[in-house]
């Protein structure tokens, strides 16, 4: 088949070794257009790997180099590397060949072969060119004289840890950089997606570790603590203040709520060039991070460092203004081109039993806020019962110990057996740390009545809970606790703290369609609400969740708002699951996972000092390796 009036036909040569190169040259010189297909990233074949040729004992590269140059420069030889033949159709003289090329992840039109990329690549793999006798970088050129003289990156897929992270933080990259002691580069990788590395290094429930390939060898890499390490190191050694970003676009966006979702969205949009104003009902930014998380988990100093650094980029924030109360939503709609609502889910859920109004009864989140704000607590005693089995209940119980309580018990509907279908919803490590400090868990117990004596709390009456949920006709899991028939029991207490969940206050947001449990209903992919131009995310959309999930919502909302204001499709190219890399096919030496030291349980329950002590530099590098 002739593809030009100057050529007599076209020929495909499969294999770029010495034979394939010579055949290509001979055919091209005879007037054919030649397509040279090679499975590796460069031509040269096995001879490029040799020192001498057999039987002449000639220099292999001396034999190969002239042909490499000629093939590389010949205008009628099209080199198709990193490729395999997928299908051949047709007949002699008229073949149609389907060729599949693997991605190189390098723009070959711009690559000059300067080798600077090798210095930056943190990943080492076995070198196939050197028969796996030495290591090479993941970004590589097969050998110095390679044709084409460009680099490629070996990539089997996206690391499972990155896919498991709600925000898509590239744990694989920053762990590899820590192993090379490139701590600033590692922190930069985290901050590309996650603006709260110090905070998330302490609070994250680390789903990345649950999918870490290393767990199939011995134990998962301690990804969360490594993130905490690089953030702490940067903070302790001092960082250059972030550059102030001056918006270049005329579009204005309002963010309602200065929690992790709202601040992430604001920073993301600011970096895209938009004018952003954040409205926060309280006196400071951070949401529950700064108002409610106990100091022993996250100190105010650490939390404020991440938040202040983010605000220093030029985010405008208006505090003490509650949308729907101080400022109507309609005013924001008139003033701004788009809105993102991330007000949080901070109102405590009430417990509908007798005695909840007795002095000595507190609610979880308000209690944590009062303690964090150092407010004087009236009617707080020494014998505390916390009602609830979630993470807020655990925080409440551990905080009560630090407030001087001598005996702290948790009463919850769920069972302490974490393998049971009705297990406590709190994270297992949180429960274990609470028990180490002396908190006693009464699982499968449902409060029936708050008891009182002399106008003060005297205890709680509980019944055995035999099941927490039922399955309805649609197959959905529905909260429907069932209690055993028979006698109840009384647990003595002079203080009761109810921590059974949170609810939303959407006063002023009535025009936005609501979903389950009174939350704002949005498109699950774009986070667009029922009102055009208004997006929502964080706890107000999904219910009480984690910081990293809020960060993901903030980033996704920023992408949607940018597309909305640019007149682009909000959904195109989003929500696709990438190909996930499997366990490398090589021998891996088993090593014990490193966990950071913690304060002694007796000492830590007597103060609000952070429990976890973190890694030293050598420990972090060893764990990353």
Coordinates of C-alpha atoms in Angstrom, one line a residue:
X1 CA 0.0 0.0 0.0
X2 CA 1.6 3.3 -1.1
X3 CA 1.2 6.2 1.3
X4 CA 3.0 8.8 -0.8
X5 CA 3.8 9.3 -4.4
X6 CA 7.5 9.2 -3.6
X7 CA 7.3 5.9 -1.8
X8 CA 6.7 2.4 -3.3
X9 CA 5.0 1.2 -0.1
X10 CA 5.2 0.9 3.6
X11 CA 6.7 -1.9 5.8
X12 CA 6.4 -2.6 9.5
X13 CA 9.4 -4.1 11.2
X14 CA 8.7 -5.7 14.6
X15 CA 11.7 -5.6 16.9
X16 CA 14.3 -2.9 17.3
X17 CA 17.4 -5.1 17.8
X18 CA 20.4 -5.1 15.5
X19 CA 18.5 -7.2 13.0
X20 CA 15.4 -5.0 13.0
X21 CA 17.5 -1.8 12.7
X22 CA 19.5 -3.2 9.7
X23 CA 16.3 -4.4 8.0
X24 CA 14.7 -1.0 8.6
X25 CA 17.7 0.8 7.1
X26 CA 17.8 -1.5 4.1
X27 CA 14.1 -1.1 3.4
X28 CA 14.2 2.7 3.9
X29 CA 17.1 3.0 1.5
X30 CA 15.1 0.9 -1.0
X31 CA 12.3 3.5 -1.0
X32 CA 9.9 2.1 1.6
X33 CA 8.3 3.9 4.5
X34 CA 9.3 1.9 7.6
X35 CA 7.4 1.6 10.9
X36 CA 9.8 0.1 13.4
X37 CA 7.9 -1.3 16.4
X38 CA 9.8 -2.0 19.7
X39 CA 8.4 -3.1 23.0
X40 CA 11.0 -1.3 25.1
X41 CA 11.4 2.4 25.5
X42 CA 14.3 2.5 23.1
X43 CA 15.7 0.5 20.2
X44 CA 19.0 -1.5 20.4
X45 CA 17.8 -4.9 21.6
X46 CA 20.0 -7.3 23.5
X47 CA 23.2 -6.0 21.8
X48 CA 22.9 -2.8 23.7
X49 CA 23.3 -4.8 26.9
X50 CA 26.5 -6.5 25.8
X51 CA 30.1 -5.5 26.2
X52 CA 31.5 -7.7 23.4
X53 CA 30.0 -9.6 20.5
X54 CA 30.5 -13.3 19.9
X55 CA 32.5 -14.8 18.2
X56 CA 34.4 -11.8 16.9
X57 CA 34.9 -10.2 20.3
X58 CA 34.1 -6.8 18.8
X59 CA 32.9 -3.9 20.9
X60 CA 29.1 -4.3 21.0
X61 CA 28.4 -0.5 21.2
X62 CA 30.9 0.1 18.4
X63 CA 28.8 -2.2 16.2
X64 CA 25.5 -0.8 17.3
X65 CA 26.1 2.9 17.6
X66 CA 26.4 3.7 13.8
X67 CA 23.1 1.9 13.2
X68 CA 21.4 3.7 16.1
X69 CA 22.4 7.1 14.7
X70 CA 21.3 6.2 11.2
X71 CA 17.9 4.8 12.3
X72 CA 17.4 7.7 14.7
X73 CA 18.1 10.3 11.9
X74 CA 16.5 8.5 8.9
X75 CA 13.4 10.5 7.8
X76 CA 11.6 7.4 6.5
X77 CA 11.9 5.3 9.6
X78 CA 9.1 5.9 12.1
X79 CA 10.1 4.6 15.5
X80 CA 7.2 3.3 17.7
X81 CA 8.6 2.4 21.1
X82 CA 6.9 1.2 24.3
X83 CA 4.6 -0.7 22.0
X84 CA 3.2 -4.1 21.2
X85 CA 1.3 -5.6 18.3
X86 CA -2.3 -6.0 19.3
X87 CA -3.9 -7.2 16.0
X88 CA -3.0 -7.9 12.4
X89 CA -5.7 -7.9 9.7
X90 CA -5.8 -8.0 5.9
X91 CA -3.7 -9.8 3.4
X92 CA -0.2 -9.6 1.9
X93 CA 0.2 -6.2 0.3
X94 CA -2.6 -4.7 2.3
X95 CA -2.2 -5.3 6.1
X96 CA -3.8 -3.2 8.8
X97 CA -2.0 -3.4 12.1
X98 CA -3.2 -2.3 15.5
X99 CA -0.4 -1.2 17.8
X100 CA -0.9 -0.4 21.5
X101 CA 1.6 2.0 23.1
X102 CA 2.1 2.2 26.8
X103 CA 2.1 5.7 28.3
X104 CA 5.5 7.1 29.0
X105 CA 4.1 9.9 31.4
X106 CA 6.7 12.2 29.8
X107 CA 6.1 14.7 27.0
X108 CA 8.6 13.3 24.5
X109 CA 8.3 16.4 22.3
X110 CA 9.7 18.5 25.2
X111 CA 12.2 16.0 26.7
X112 CA 15.8 17.0 25.9
X113 CA 17.4 13.9 27.6
X114 CA 19.2 16.2 30.0
X115 CA 18.8 13.7 32.9
X116 CA 17.8 16.3 35.5
X117 CA 14.6 14.4 36.2
X118 CA 16.6 11.4 37.6
X119 CA 17.9 13.6 40.4
X120 CA 14.3 14.3 41.6
X121 CA 12.8 10.9 41.2
X122 CA 12.5 9.2 44.6
X123 CA 11.4 5.7 43.4
X124 CA 14.0 2.9 42.8
X125 CA 13.2 -0.3 41.0
X126 CA 15.2 -3.2 39.6
X127 CA 16.9 -2.4 36.3
X128 CA 15.8 -4.9 33.6
X129 CA 18.5 -3.6 31.3
X130 CA 21.1 -4.6 33.9
X131 CA 19.3 -8.0 34.5
X132 CA 18.0 -6.7 37.9
X133 CA 21.5 -6.7 39.3
X134 CA 21.3 -3.0 40.2
X135 CA 18.5 -0.4 40.9
X136 CA 17.4 2.4 38.6
X137 CA 15.0 5.3 39.0
X138 CA 11.3 4.9 38.0
X139 CA 12.0 7.6 35.4
X140 CA 14.7 6.3 33.2
X141 CA 16.4 6.0 29.9
X142 CA 17.5 2.4 29.1
X143 CA 21.1 3.3 28.4
X144 CA 23.1 6.5 27.7
X145 CA 23.1 6.2 23.9
X146 CA 19.4 5.2 23.7
X147 CA 17.3 6.1 20.7
X148 CA 14.9 7.8 21.1
X149 CA 16.9 9.9 23.6
X150 CA 14.0 10.6 25.9
X151 CA 12.9 9.4 29.3
X152 CA 10.0 7.3 30.3
X153 CA 8.3 6.5 33.6
X154 CA 7.4 3.0 34.7
X155 CA 4.0 3.1 36.2
X156 CA 1.9 0.0 36.8
X157 CA -1.1 2.0 37.9
X158 CA -2.1 4.3 40.8
X159 CA -1.0 3.2 44.3
X160 CA -3.8 1.7 46.3
X161 CA -3.1 4.0 49.2
X162 CA -3.7 7.0 47.0
X163 CA -7.0 5.6 45.7
X164 CA -8.1 4.7 49.2
X165 CA -7.5 8.3 50.4
X166 CA -10.8 10.3 50.1
X167 CA -8.8 13.3 49.0
X168 CA -6.4 11.4 46.8
X169 CA -3.2 12.4 48.7
X170 CA -0.2 10.8 47.0
X171 CA 1.1 8.8 50.0
X172 CA 3.4 6.7 47.7
X173 CA 5.2 9.8 46.6
X174 CA 5.7 11.5 49.9
X175 CA 6.7 8.3 51.7
X176 CA 9.4 7.7 49.0
X177 CA 10.7 11.2 49.4
X178 CA 10.9 10.8 53.2
X179 CA 13.0 7.7 52.7
X180 CA 15.5 9.9 50.8
X181 CA 15.3 12.6 53.5
X182 CA 13.7 15.0 51.1
X183 CA 11.3 16.3 53.7
X184 CA 10.4 19.6 52.2
X185 CA 9.6 17.9 48.9
X186 CA 7.5 15.4 50.7
X187 CA 5.5 18.1 52.4
X188 CA 5.0 19.9 49.1
X189 CA 3.4 16.7 47.7
X190 CA 0.9 16.5 50.6
X191 CA 0.0 20.2 50.4
X192 CA -0.9 20.0 46.7
X193 CA -4.1 18.3 47.8
X194 CA -4.2 18.6 51.6
X195 CA -3.7 22.0 53.2
X196 CA -3.7 20.6 56.8
X197 CA -0.8 18.2 57.0
X198 CA -0.2 18.7 60.8
X199 CA -3.9 18.3 61.6
X200 CA -4.5 15.3 59.4
X201 CA -1.3 13.7 60.6
X202 CA -3.0 13.5 64.0
X203 CA -6.7 13.2 63.3
X204 CA -6.9 11.1 60.1
X205 CA -8.5 7.7 60.3
X206 CA -5.9 6.6 57.6
X207 CA -7.9 4.5 55.2
X208 CA -4.8 4.6 53.0
X209 CA -3.1 2.1 55.4
X210 CA -6.0 -0.3 55.0
X211 CA -5.2 -0.7 51.3
X212 CA -1.4 -0.4 51.5
X213 CA 0.2 -3.2 49.4
X214 CA 2.8 -3.7 52.2
X215 CA 0.1 -5.2 54.4
X216 CA 0.2 -8.3 52.1
X217 CA 3.8 -8.7 53.0
X218 CA 3.9 -7.9 56.8
X219 CA 2.2 -4.7 58.0
X220 CA 1.0 -1.5 56.3
X221 CA 3.4 1.4 56.2
X222 CA 2.7 3.9 59.0
X223 CA 1.6 6.6 56.5
X224 CA -0.3 8.8 58.9
X225 CA 2.5 9.3 61.3
X226 CA 5.0 9.9 58.5
X227 CA 2.7 12.8 57.4
X228 CA 2.7 14.1 60.9
X229 CA 6.5 13.9 61.0
X230 CA 7.2 16.0 57.9
X231 CA 4.7 18.6 59.1
X232 CA 6.1 18.8 62.6
X233 CA 9.7 19.0 61.2
X234 CA 8.8 22.0 58.9
X235 CA 7.0 23.8 61.8
X236 CA 9.9 23.2 64.2
X237 CA 12.7 24.3 61.9
X238 CA 10.8 27.2 60.4
X239 CA 9.2 27.7 57.0
X240 CA 9.1 30.6 54.6
X241 CA 5.7 32.3 54.8
X242 CA 3.4 31.4 51.9
X243 CA 3.2 33.7 49.0
X244 CA 0.2 36.0 49.0
X245 CA -2.1 35.3 46.0
X246 CA -3.7 38.2 44.3
X247 CA -6.9 37.1 42.4
X248 CA -6.8 37.8 38.7
X249 CA -10.4 37.0 37.9
X250 CA -13.5 39.2 38.3
X251 CA -15.7 36.5 39.6
X252 CA -16.5 36.5 43.3
X253 CA -17.3 33.4 45.5
X254 CA -18.7 33.2 49.0
X255 CA -17.8 30.3 51.3
X256 CA -20.2 29.7 54.2
X257 CA -18.3 28.0 57.1
X258 CA -14.5 28.1 57.9
X259 CA -14.1 24.4 58.7
X260 CA -11.8 22.1 56.7
X261 CA -14.2 21.8 53.7
X262 CA -14.8 25.6 53.5
X263 CA -11.1 26.6 53.9
X264 CA -9.9 23.9 51.4
X265 CA -12.4 25.2 48.9
X266 CA -11.4 28.8 49.5
X267 CA -7.7 28.1 49.1
X268 CA -8.3 26.0 46.0
X269 CA -10.4 28.7 44.3
X270 CA -7.9 31.5 45.4
X271 CA -5.1 29.6 43.6
X272 CA -7.3 29.4 40.5
X273 CA -7.5 33.2 40.6
X274 CA -10.9 33.9 42.1
X275 CA -11.9 36.4 44.7
X276 CA -13.0 34.5 47.7
X277 CA -14.7 35.5 51.0
X278 CA -15.3 33.1 53.9
X279 CA -18.1 33.7 56.3
X280 CA -17.8 32.1 59.7
X281 CA -20.4 32.2 62.5
X282 CA -17.9 31.8 65.4
X283 CA -15.0 34.1 66.3
X284 CA -12.2 32.0 64.6
X285 CA -11.6 29.7 61.7
X286 CA -11.3 25.9 61.9
X287 CA -14.8 24.6 62.8
X288 CA -14.7 21.6 65.1
X289 CA -10.9 21.4 64.6
X290 CA -10.3 24.4 66.7
X291 CA -13.5 24.5 68.8
X292 CA -14.0 20.9 69.9
X293 CA -11.1 18.5 69.2
X294 CA -9.4 17.8 72.6
X295 CA -5.9 19.1 73.1
X296 CA -4.5 15.7 73.8
X297 CA -5.3 14.7 70.2
X298 CA -4.5 18.0 68.5
X299 CA -3.0 21.0 70.3
X300 CA -4.3 24.4 69.4
X301 CA -0.8 25.5 68.5
X302 CA -0.5 22.8 65.8
X303 CA -4.0 23.3 64.5
X304 CA -3.6 27.1 64.3
X305 CA -0.3 26.7 62.4
X306 CA -2.0 24.9 59.5
X307 CA -5.0 27.2 59.4
X308 CA -3.0 30.5 59.8
X309 CA -0.7 29.4 57.0
X310 CA -3.6 28.8 54.8
X311 CA -5.3 32.2 55.6
X312 CA -2.0 33.9 55.0
X313 CA -2.3 33.2 51.3
X314 CA -4.8 36.0 51.1
X315 CA -8.1 34.4 52.0
X316 CA -10.6 37.0 53.2
X317 CA -12.6 35.9 56.2
X318 CA -15.5 37.5 58.0
X319 CA -16.0 36.0 61.5
X320 CA -19.0 36.4 63.9
X321 CA -21.5 36.5 61.0
X322 CA -24.0 33.6 60.8
X323 CA -25.7 33.3 57.4
X324 CA -29.4 32.9 57.8
X325 CA -29.3 35.0 61.0
X326 CA -27.0 38.0 60.7
X327 CA -26.9 37.9 56.9
X328 CA -29.7 36.4 54.7
X329 CA -28.7 33.9 52.1
X330 CA -30.4 36.1 49.5
X331 CA -27.8 38.8 50.1
X332 CA -25.0 36.4 49.3
X333 CA -26.7 35.2 46.2
X334 CA -27.0 38.8 45.0
X335 CA -23.5 39.7 45.9
X336 CA -21.5 36.7 44.7
X337 CA -21.3 34.6 41.5
X338 CA -21.3 31.3 43.3
X339 CA -21.6 29.9 46.8
X340 CA -20.2 27.0 48.7
X341 CA -22.1 26.0 51.9
X342 CA -20.1 24.0 54.5
X343 CA -21.7 25.0 57.8
X344 CA -20.9 21.8 59.7
X345 CA -23.1 19.5 61.7
X346 CA -22.5 20.7 65.2
X347 CA -25.8 20.7 67.1
X348 CA -26.0 17.8 69.6
X349 CA -28.7 15.2 69.1
X350 CA -31.1 15.1 72.1
X351 CA -31.9 11.9 74.0
X352 CA -35.6 11.5 74.4
X353 CA -35.7 9.9 77.9
X354 CA -36.8 11.0 81.3
X355 CA -34.4 13.2 83.3
X356 CA -32.3 14.7 80.6
X357 CA -32.9 18.2 82.0
X358 CA -31.5 17.4 85.4
X359 CA -28.5 19.4 86.6
X360 CA -25.4 17.4 85.9
X361 CA -26.4 16.3 82.4
X362 CA -24.2 17.6 79.6
X363 CA -24.1 17.0 75.8
X364 CA -20.9 15.9 74.1
X365 CA -19.9 18.6 71.6
X366 CA -21.0 21.6 73.9
X367 CA -19.0 19.9 76.7
X368 CA -15.9 19.6 74.5
X369 CA -16.3 23.2 73.4
X370 CA -16.6 24.4 77.0
X371 CA -13.5 22.5 78.1
X372 CA -11.5 23.7 75.1
X373 CA -12.6 27.3 75.8
X374 CA -11.8 26.8 79.5
X375 CA -15.3 27.6 80.6
X376 CA -16.2 26.8 84.2
X377 CA -18.5 23.7 84.4
X378 CA -21.2 23.7 87.0
X379 CA -22.4 20.3 88.4
X380 CA -19.5 18.4 86.9
X381 CA -18.7 15.6 89.3
X382 CA -16.3 12.7 89.8
X383 CA -18.4 9.7 88.6
X384 CA -19.1 10.2 84.9
X385 CA -21.2 8.2 82.5
X386 CA -20.9 9.0 78.8
X387 CA -23.9 7.8 76.7
X388 CA -22.8 7.0 73.1
X389 CA -20.4 4.7 71.2
X390 CA -18.9 7.0 68.6
X391 CA -15.7 9.0 68.4
X392 CA -17.2 12.0 70.1
X393 CA -18.2 9.8 73.0
X394 CA -14.7 8.5 73.3
X395 CA -13.3 12.1 73.2
X396 CA -15.8 13.1 75.8
X397 CA -14.9 10.2 78.1
X398 CA -11.1 10.8 77.9
X399 CA -11.7 14.5 78.4
X400 CA -13.7 13.9 81.5
X401 CA -10.8 12.0 83.0
X402 CA -8.5 14.9 82.3
X403 CA -11.0 17.2 84.0
X404 CA -10.6 15.3 87.2
X405 CA -13.2 12.6 87.1
X406 CA -12.2 9.5 89.0
X407 CA -14.5 7.0 87.4
X408 CA -15.6 7.2 83.7
X409 CA -17.9 4.7 82.0
X410 CA -19.3 4.6 78.5
X411 CA -22.8 3.2 78.0
X412 CA -23.7 2.5 74.4
X413 CA -26.2 0.4 72.4
X414 CA -23.5 -1.2 70.4
X415 CA -21.3 -4.1 71.5
X416 CA -17.6 -3.8 72.4
X417 CA -16.9 -6.8 70.2
X418 CA -15.5 -5.0 67.1
X419 CA -16.1 -8.1 64.9
X420 CA -19.8 -8.0 65.6
X421 CA -22.3 -6.5 63.1
X422 CA -23.5 -4.1 65.8
X423 CA -20.0 -3.0 66.8
X424 CA -19.3 0.4 68.4
X425 CA -18.8 3.0 65.6
X426 CA -15.8 4.6 67.2
X427 CA -12.4 3.7 65.8
X428 CA -10.8 0.7 67.4
X429 CA -7.6 2.5 68.4
X430 CA -9.6 5.3 70.0
X431 CA -11.5 2.7 72.1
X432 CA -8.3 0.9 73.1
X433 CA -6.5 4.2 74.2
X434 CA -9.6 5.1 76.3
X435 CA -9.5 1.7 78.0
X436 CA -5.8 2.0 78.6
X437 CA -6.5 5.2 80.5
X438 CA -9.2 3.5 82.7
X439 CA -12.4 4.1 80.8
X440 CA -14.8 1.2 81.2
X441 CA -17.2 0.3 78.3
X442 CA -20.7 -1.0 79.0
X443 CA -21.7 -2.2 75.6
X444 CA -25.1 -3.5 74.5
X445 CA -26.7 -1.2 77.0
X446 CA -29.5 1.2 76.3
X447 CA -30.3 4.1 78.7
X448 CA -33.9 4.2 79.8
X449 CA -34.0 7.0 82.3
X450 CA -31.7 9.5 84.0
X451 CA -32.0 9.1 87.7
X452 CA -31.8 11.9 90.2
X453 CA -31.7 12.6 93.9
X454 CA -32.0 15.9 95.6
X455 CA -32.3 17.7 92.3
X456 CA -29.0 16.3 91.0
X457 CA -28.0 13.3 88.8
X458 CA -27.6 10.1 90.7
X459 CA -27.3 7.6 87.9
X460 CA -28.7 6.1 84.7
X461 CA -31.1 3.2 84.3
X462 CA -30.1 0.9 81.4
X463 CA -31.5 -2.2 79.7
X464 CA -29.8 -4.9 77.7
X465 CA -29.8 -4.0 74.0
X466 CA -30.1 -7.2 71.9
X467 CA -30.0 -5.5 68.4
X468 CA -29.3 -2.0 67.2
X469 CA -30.5 -2.1 63.6
X470 CA -33.1 -3.8 61.4
X471 CA -33.3 -4.3 57.7
X472 CA -36.4 -2.8 56.1
X473 CA -38.3 -4.0 53.0
X474 CA -35.9 -2.2 50.7
X475 CA -32.9 -3.9 52.2
X476 CA -31.7 -0.7 54.0
X477 CA -30.2 -0.8 57.4
X478 CA -32.5 1.2 59.8
X479 CA -31.7 2.3 63.4
X480 CA -34.3 0.4 65.5
X481 CA -32.8 -0.7 68.9
X482 CA -34.5 -3.7 70.5
X483 CA -34.2 -4.3 74.2
X484 CA -34.4 -7.6 76.2
X485 CA -37.4 -8.2 78.3
X486 CA -36.8 -8.2 82.0
X487 CA -35.1 -6.1 84.7
X488 CA -33.0 -3.1 84.1
X489 CA -29.9 -2.1 86.1
X490 CA -28.7 1.2 87.5
X491 CA -25.3 2.6 87.0
X492 CA -24.3 5.2 89.6
X493 CA -23.1 8.6 88.3
X494 CA -23.2 12.2 89.4
X495 CA -22.5 13.4 85.8
X496 CA -24.1 12.2 82.6
X497 CA -22.7 13.3 79.2
X498 CA -24.9 12.5 76.2
X499 CA -22.9 11.9 73.0
X500 CA -25.2 10.1 70.6
X501 CA -24.7 12.2 67.5
X502 CA -25.1 15.6 65.9
X503 CA -27.8 17.4 63.9
X504 CA -27.9 20.3 61.5
X505 CA -29.2 23.8 61.9
X506 CA -30.2 25.0 58.4
X507 CA -32.1 28.1 59.5
X508 CA -31.9 30.5 56.6
X509 CA -31.2 27.8 54.0
X510 CA -34.8 26.7 53.6
X511 CA -34.7 27.0 49.8
X512 CA -32.1 24.3 49.4
X513 CA -33.6 20.8 49.0
X514 CA -32.9 18.5 52.0
X515 CA -32.1 14.9 52.0
X516 CA -31.8 12.3 54.7
X517 CA -31.5 13.4 58.3
X518 CA -32.2 17.0 57.3
X519 CA -28.9 17.4 55.5
X520 CA -28.5 19.4 52.3
X521 CA -29.1 17.3 49.2
X522 CA -26.4 17.6 46.5
X523 CA -25.3 15.8 43.4
X524 CA -22.9 13.2 44.8
X525 CA -20.2 13.9 42.1
X526 CA -20.4 17.7 41.6
X527 CA -21.8 18.8 45.0
X528 CA -24.3 21.1 43.3
X529 CA -27.5 21.8 45.3
X530 CA -31.0 22.2 44.0
X531 CA -30.3 25.9 43.5
X532 CA -28.1 26.8 40.5
X533 CA -24.8 28.3 41.5
X534 CA -24.9 27.0 45.1
X535 CA -22.8 24.0 46.1
X536 CA -22.5 22.3 49.4
X537 CA -20.1 19.9 51.1
X538 CA -18.6 18.6 54.4
X539 CA -20.7 17.3 57.3
X540 CA -23.8 19.2 56.2
X541 CA -24.0 17.0 53.2
X542 CA -22.7 13.6 54.4
X543 CA -23.1 13.8 58.1
X544 CA -20.3 13.8 60.7
X545 CA -17.2 12.5 59.0
X546 CA -13.5 13.0 58.9
X547 CA -11.2 16.0 58.1
X548 CA -9.8 14.2 55.0
X549 CA -13.3 13.7 53.6
X550 CA -14.1 17.3 54.2
X551 CA -10.9 18.3 52.4
X552 CA -12.0 16.1 49.5
X553 CA -15.4 17.9 49.3
X554 CA -13.7 21.3 49.4
X555 CA -11.4 20.4 46.5
X556 CA -14.3 18.8 44.4
X557 CA -16.5 21.8 45.1
X558 CA -13.8 24.2 43.9
X559 CA -13.5 22.2 40.7
X560 CA -17.2 22.3 40.2
X561 CA -17.4 26.1 40.9
X562 CA -14.5 26.8 38.5
X563 CA -16.3 24.8 35.8
X564 CA -19.6 26.4 36.5
X565 CA -18.2 29.9 36.2
X566 CA -16.3 28.9 33.1
X567 CA -19.4 27.5 31.4
X568 CA -18.0 23.9 31.3
X569 CA -19.6 20.5 31.9
X570 CA -19.5 19.9 35.7
X571 CA -19.3 16.1 35.3
X572 CA -17.0 15.4 32.3
X573 CA -14.0 13.2 33.2
X574 CA -14.8 12.9 36.9
X575 CA -15.6 9.9 39.0
X576 CA -13.6 7.4 36.9
X577 CA -11.8 4.8 39.0
X578 CA -8.1 4.5 37.9
X579 CA -6.1 1.3 37.4
X580 CA -4.7 0.2 40.7
X581 CA -1.1 -1.0 41.0
X582 CA -0.6 -4.4 42.6
X583 CA 2.1 -5.8 44.8
X584 CA 5.5 -5.5 43.0
X585 CA 6.9 -8.8 41.7
X586 CA 10.1 -8.9 43.6
X587 CA 11.5 -10.3 46.9
X588 CA 10.6 -8.0 49.8
X589 CA 12.3 -8.3 53.1
X590 CA 9.9 -8.5 56.0
X591 CA 10.3 -5.8 58.6
X592 CA 8.3 -4.8 61.7
X593 CA 6.2 -1.7 61.4
X594 CA 7.3 1.2 63.6
X595 CA 4.7 2.9 65.8
X596 CA 5.5 6.1 67.7
X597 CA 5.9 6.1 71.4
X598 CA 3.0 7.4 73.6
X599 CA 2.7 9.0 77.0
X600 CA 2.2 6.5 79.8
X601 CA -1.6 6.0 80.3
X602 CA -1.5 7.2 83.9
X603 CA 0.4 10.3 83.1
X604 CA -1.5 11.2 80.0
X605 CA -4.9 11.0 81.6
X606 CA -3.8 13.6 84.1
X607 CA -3.0 16.3 81.5
X608 CA -4.0 17.5 78.1
X609 CA -0.5 16.9 76.6
X610 CA -0.6 15.2 73.2
X611 CA -0.6 11.5 73.7
X612 CA 1.4 10.5 70.6
X613 CA 5.1 11.5 70.6
X614 CA 5.8 11.1 66.9
X615 CA 8.9 9.8 65.1
X616 CA 12.5 11.0 65.2
X617 CA 14.1 11.7 61.9
X618 CA 15.9 8.3 61.8
X619 CA 12.7 6.5 62.8
X620 CA 10.7 8.2 60.0
X621 CA 13.3 7.4 57.4
X622 CA 13.5 3.8 58.5
X623 CA 9.7 3.4 58.4
X624 CA 9.5 5.1 55.0
X625 CA 12.2 2.8 53.6

